[in-house]
Amino acid sequence: MRTVRQLLDAKPHEVITIGPDAPVLEALRVMAEHEIGALPVMEGASLVGIVSERDYARKVVLQGRASKDTPVREIMTRQVRTVSPADTVEHCMQLVTDRRIRHLPVLEDGRLVGILSIGDLVKAVIEEQQQTLEHLQRYIAS
């Protein structure tokens, strides 16, 4: 089974973050610009939360708040489940399915080194299954 480090090595190395005092509108602009669904929220070098499109929908739109006036800290998810580069894709899939999480920040020695989405994990699982099938087909054909 592949590791988180292997998945991160295959992704662009830029980790896009936002600060807790930034307006939600800025977070949405950044997510749209980079075509991502969530941003780690950093205060200095510390991960203090994650803000997602889901947070925006639930805590701004449905409550009738204004995006330009609401700081990220008021809507971000504070209890963030993280993983390490040594964790396996299998472990991460278990987390996202059991806890209904869509994004997993990756911490190494307390430092944010990347973020994985459920899409990244599903892609890795499918690729591994395809490789296994190819190996089995070669075995059967020989």
PDB file of C-alpha atoms in Angstrom:
ATOM      1  CA  MET A   1       0.000   0.000   0.000  1.00  0.00           C
ATOM      2  CA  ARG A   2       1.254   3.445  -0.894  1.00  0.00           C
ATOM      3  CA  THR A   3       2.122   6.034   1.708  1.00  0.00           C
ATOM      4  CA  VAL A   4       1.063   9.637   2.127  1.00  0.00           C
ATOM      5  CA  ARG A   5       4.615  10.690   1.225  1.00  0.00           C
ATOM      6  CA  GLN A   6       4.323   8.940  -2.149  1.00  0.00           C
ATOM      7  CA  LEU A   7       1.058  10.738  -2.880  1.00  0.00           C
ATOM      8  CA  LEU A   8       2.504  14.108  -1.865  1.00  0.00           C
ATOM      9  CA  ASP A   9       5.561  13.540  -4.079  1.00  0.00           C
ATOM     10  CA  ALA A  10       3.221  13.154  -7.063  1.00  0.00           C
ATOM     11  CA  LYS A  11       1.357  16.411  -6.315  1.00  0.00           C
ATOM     12  CA  PRO A  12       2.484  19.999  -6.837  1.00  0.00           C
ATOM     13  CA  HIS A  13       4.604  20.995  -3.839  1.00  0.00           C
ATOM     14  CA  GLU A  14       2.925  24.333  -3.163  1.00  0.00           C
ATOM     15  CA  VAL A  15       0.722  24.228  -0.065  1.00  0.00           C
ATOM     16  CA  ILE A  16      -1.857  26.982  -0.211  1.00  0.00           C
ATOM     17  CA  THR A  17      -3.063  28.312   3.146  1.00  0.00           C
ATOM     18  CA  ILE A  18      -4.963  31.213   4.611  1.00  0.00           C
ATOM     19  CA  GLY A  19      -4.887  33.075   7.923  1.00  0.00           C
ATOM     20  CA  PRO A  20      -7.730  32.990  10.443  1.00  0.00           C
ATOM     21  CA  ASP A  21      -8.393  36.731  10.203  1.00  0.00           C
ATOM     22  CA  ALA A  22      -8.780  36.751   6.408  1.00  0.00           C
ATOM     23  CA  PRO A  23     -12.322  37.381   5.182  1.00  0.00           C
ATOM     24  CA  VAL A  24     -14.250  34.322   4.013  1.00  0.00           C
ATOM     25  CA  LEU A  25     -14.594  35.992   0.609  1.00  0.00           C
ATOM     26  CA  GLU A  26     -10.782  35.897   0.239  1.00  0.00           C
ATOM     27  CA  ALA A  27     -10.726  32.195   1.177  1.00  0.00           C
ATOM     28  CA  LEU A  28     -13.341  31.483  -1.495  1.00  0.00           C
ATOM     29  CA  ARG A  29     -11.381  33.468  -4.070  1.00  0.00           C
ATOM     30  CA  VAL A  30      -8.208  31.494  -3.305  1.00  0.00           C
ATOM     31  CA  MET A  31     -10.052  28.159  -3.454  1.00  0.00           C
ATOM     32  CA  ALA A  32     -11.632  29.085  -6.784  1.00  0.00           C
ATOM     33  CA  GLU A  33      -8.349  30.367  -8.227  1.00  0.00           C
ATOM     34  CA  HIS A  34      -6.543  27.134  -7.349  1.00  0.00           C
ATOM     35  CA  GLU A  35      -9.546  24.853  -7.975  1.00  0.00           C
ATOM     36  CA  ILE A  36      -9.437  23.333  -4.492  1.00  0.00           C
ATOM     37  CA  GLY A  37     -12.188  22.658  -1.974  1.00  0.00           C
ATOM     38  CA  ALA A  38     -10.441  23.525   1.292  1.00  0.00           C
ATOM     39  CA  LEU A  39      -7.641  25.580   2.779  1.00  0.00           C
ATOM     40  CA  PRO A  40      -5.563  24.858   5.861  1.00  0.00           C
ATOM     41  CA  VAL A  41      -5.822  27.818   8.240  1.00  0.00           C
ATOM     42  CA  MET A  42      -2.430  28.807   9.614  1.00  0.00           C
ATOM     43  CA  GLU A  43      -1.575  31.145  12.452  1.00  0.00           C
ATOM     44  CA  GLY A  44       2.147  31.628  12.105  1.00  0.00           C
ATOM     45  CA  ALA A  45       3.587  28.133  11.699  1.00  0.00           C
ATOM     46  CA  SER A  46       0.667  26.430  13.482  1.00  0.00           C
ATOM     47  CA  LEU A  47      -2.281  24.706  11.863  1.00  0.00           C
ATOM     48  CA  VAL A  48      -5.332  26.092  13.675  1.00  0.00           C
ATOM     49  CA  GLY A  49      -8.115  24.844  11.426  1.00  0.00           C
ATOM     50  CA  ILE A  50      -9.343  24.131   7.950  1.00  0.00           C
ATOM     51  CA  VAL A  51     -11.940  26.039   5.962  1.00  0.00           C
ATOM     52  CA  SER A  52     -13.895  24.377   3.187  1.00  0.00           C
ATOM     53  CA  GLU A  53     -16.668  25.040   0.747  1.00  0.00           C
ATOM     54  CA  ARG A  54     -18.849  22.973   3.085  1.00  0.00           C
ATOM     55  CA  ASP A  55     -18.044  25.308   6.005  1.00  0.00           C
ATOM     56  CA  TYR A  56     -18.972  28.268   3.821  1.00  0.00           C
ATOM     57  CA  ALA A  57     -22.289  26.753   2.795  1.00  0.00           C
ATOM     58  CA  ARG A  58     -23.277  25.719   6.312  1.00  0.00           C
ATOM     59  CA  LYS A  59     -21.987  28.639   8.334  1.00  0.00           C
ATOM     60  CA  VAL A  60     -22.320  31.624   6.007  1.00  0.00           C
ATOM     61  CA  VAL A  61     -24.877  31.025   3.266  1.00  0.00           C
ATOM     62  CA  LEU A  62     -27.414  29.055   5.289  1.00  0.00           C
ATOM     63  CA  GLN A  63     -27.140  31.481   8.214  1.00  0.00           C
ATOM     64  CA  GLY A  64     -27.562  34.562   6.017  1.00  0.00           C
ATOM     65  CA  ARG A  65     -24.175  36.052   6.889  1.00  0.00           C
ATOM     66  CA  ALA A  66     -22.055  38.283   4.641  1.00  0.00           C
ATOM     67  CA  SER A  67     -18.911  36.704   3.153  1.00  0.00           C
ATOM     68  CA  LYS A  68     -16.982  39.971   3.083  1.00  0.00           C
ATOM     69  CA  ASP A  69     -17.581  40.675   6.771  1.00  0.00           C
ATOM     70  CA  THR A  70     -17.014  37.206   8.222  1.00  0.00           C
ATOM     71  CA  PRO A  71     -13.469  36.198   9.183  1.00  0.00           C
ATOM     72  CA  VAL A  72     -12.311  32.657   8.407  1.00  0.00           C
ATOM     73  CA  ARG A  73     -11.820  31.953  12.146  1.00  0.00           C
ATOM     74  CA  GLU A  74     -15.600  32.185  12.700  1.00  0.00           C
ATOM     75  CA  ILE A  75     -16.475  29.418  10.249  1.00  0.00           C
ATOM     76  CA  MET A  76     -13.392  27.182  10.062  1.00  0.00           C
ATOM     77  CA  THR A  77     -13.364  23.666  11.415  1.00  0.00           C
ATOM     78  CA  ARG A  78     -11.107  23.734  14.465  1.00  0.00           C
ATOM     79  CA  GLN A  79     -10.894  20.018  15.223  1.00  0.00           C
ATOM     80  CA  VAL A  80      -8.706  18.973  12.311  1.00  0.00           C
ATOM     81  CA  ARG A  81      -7.682  15.364  11.843  1.00  0.00           C
ATOM     82  CA  THR A  82      -4.152  15.200  10.434  1.00  0.00           C
ATOM     83  CA  VAL A  83      -1.927  12.442   9.074  1.00  0.00           C
ATOM     84  CA  SER A  84       1.820  12.006   8.692  1.00  0.00           C
ATOM     85  CA  PRO A  85       3.845  11.227   5.543  1.00  0.00           C
ATOM     86  CA  ALA A  86       4.461   7.700   6.860  1.00  0.00           C
ATOM     87  CA  ASP A  87       0.741   6.858   7.077  1.00  0.00           C
ATOM     88  CA  THR A  88      -0.729   4.563   4.447  1.00  0.00           C
ATOM     89  CA  VAL A  89      -3.425   5.362   1.930  1.00  0.00           C
ATOM     90  CA  GLU A  90      -5.466   2.596   3.560  1.00  0.00           C
ATOM     91  CA  HIS A  91      -5.261   4.365   6.950  1.00  0.00           C
ATOM     92  CA  CYS A  92      -6.284   7.681   5.352  1.00  0.00           C
ATOM     93  CA  MET A  93      -9.220   6.082   3.524  1.00  0.00           C
ATOM     94  CA  GLN A  94     -10.389   4.615   6.830  1.00  0.00           C
ATOM     95  CA  LEU A  95     -10.276   8.091   8.405  1.00  0.00           C
ATOM     96  CA  VAL A  96     -12.146   9.867   5.626  1.00  0.00           C
ATOM     97  CA  THR A  97     -14.849   7.228   5.380  1.00  0.00           C
ATOM     98  CA  ASP A  98     -15.351   6.693   9.124  1.00  0.00           C
ATOM     99  CA  ARG A  99     -15.318  10.395   9.999  1.00  0.00           C
ATOM    100  CA  ARG A 100     -16.796  11.786   6.756  1.00  0.00           C
ATOM    101  CA  ILE A 101     -13.748  13.984   6.202  1.00  0.00           C
ATOM    102  CA  ARG A 102     -12.916  15.371   2.753  1.00  0.00           C
ATOM    103  CA  HIS A 103      -9.445  16.812   3.378  1.00  0.00           C
ATOM    104  CA  LEU A 104      -6.505  15.638   5.487  1.00  0.00           C
ATOM    105  CA  PRO A 105      -3.658  18.029   6.269  1.00  0.00           C
ATOM    106  CA  VAL A 106      -0.276  16.292   6.425  1.00  0.00           C
ATOM    107  CA  LEU A 107       2.042  17.261   9.275  1.00  0.00           C
ATOM    108  CA  GLU A 108       5.695  16.304   9.573  1.00  0.00           C
ATOM    109  CA  ASP A 109       7.494  17.316  12.758  1.00  0.00           C
ATOM    110  CA  GLY A 110       4.626  19.721  13.499  1.00  0.00           C
ATOM    111  CA  ARG A 111       4.997  21.453  10.120  1.00  0.00           C
ATOM    112  CA  LEU A 112       2.320  21.432   7.402  1.00  0.00           C
ATOM    113  CA  VAL A 113       3.800  19.707   4.352  1.00  0.00           C
ATOM    114  CA  GLY A 114       0.700  19.066   2.276  1.00  0.00           C
ATOM    115  CA  ILE A 115      -2.970  18.285   2.156  1.00  0.00           C
ATOM    116  CA  LEU A 116      -4.750  15.266   0.690  1.00  0.00           C
ATOM    117  CA  SER A 117      -8.298  15.241  -0.588  1.00  0.00           C
ATOM    118  CA  ILE A 118     -10.602  12.282  -0.723  1.00  0.00           C
ATOM    119  CA  GLY A 119     -10.123  12.458  -4.505  1.00  0.00           C
ATOM    120  CA  ASP A 120      -6.370  11.964  -4.108  1.00  0.00           C
ATOM    121  CA  LEU A 121      -7.013   8.894  -1.982  1.00  0.00           C
ATOM    122  CA  VAL A 122      -9.634   7.363  -4.272  1.00  0.00           C
ATOM    123  CA  LYS A 123      -7.331   7.853  -7.263  1.00  0.00           C
ATOM    124  CA  ALA A 124      -4.487   6.088  -5.406  1.00  0.00           C
ATOM    125  CA  VAL A 125      -6.720   3.150  -4.479  1.00  0.00           C
ATOM    126  CA  ILE A 126      -7.967   2.778  -8.061  1.00  0.00           C
ATOM    127  CA  GLU A 127      -4.426   2.957  -9.471  1.00  0.00           C
ATOM    128  CA  GLU A 128      -3.282   0.268  -7.038  1.00  0.00           C
ATOM    129  CA  GLN A 129      -6.204  -1.973  -7.986  1.00  0.00           C
ATOM    130  CA  GLN A 130      -5.404  -1.496 -11.678  1.00  0.00           C
ATOM    131  CA  GLN A 131      -1.773  -2.457 -11.076  1.00  0.00           C
ATOM    132  CA  THR A 132      -2.850  -5.576  -9.202  1.00  0.00           C
ATOM    133  CA  LEU A 133      -5.165  -6.560 -12.066  1.00  0.00           C
ATOM    134  CA  GLU A 134      -2.389  -6.046 -14.601  1.00  0.00           C
ATOM    135  CA  HIS A 135      -0.031  -8.250 -12.569  1.00  0.00           C
ATOM    136  CA  LEU A 136      -2.691 -10.951 -12.296  1.00  0.00           C
ATOM    137  CA  GLN A 137      -3.419 -10.801 -16.040  1.00  0.00           C
ATOM    138  CA  ARG A 138       0.285 -11.199 -16.819  1.00  0.00           C
ATOM    139  CA  TYR A 139       0.503 -14.105 -14.389  1.00  0.00           C
ATOM    140  CA  ILE A 140      -2.524 -15.841 -15.910  1.00  0.00           C
ATOM    141  CA  ALA A 141      -1.233 -15.254 -19.462  1.00  0.00           C
ATOM    142  CA  SER A 142       2.192 -16.760 -18.704  1.00  0.00           C
TER     143      SER A 142
END
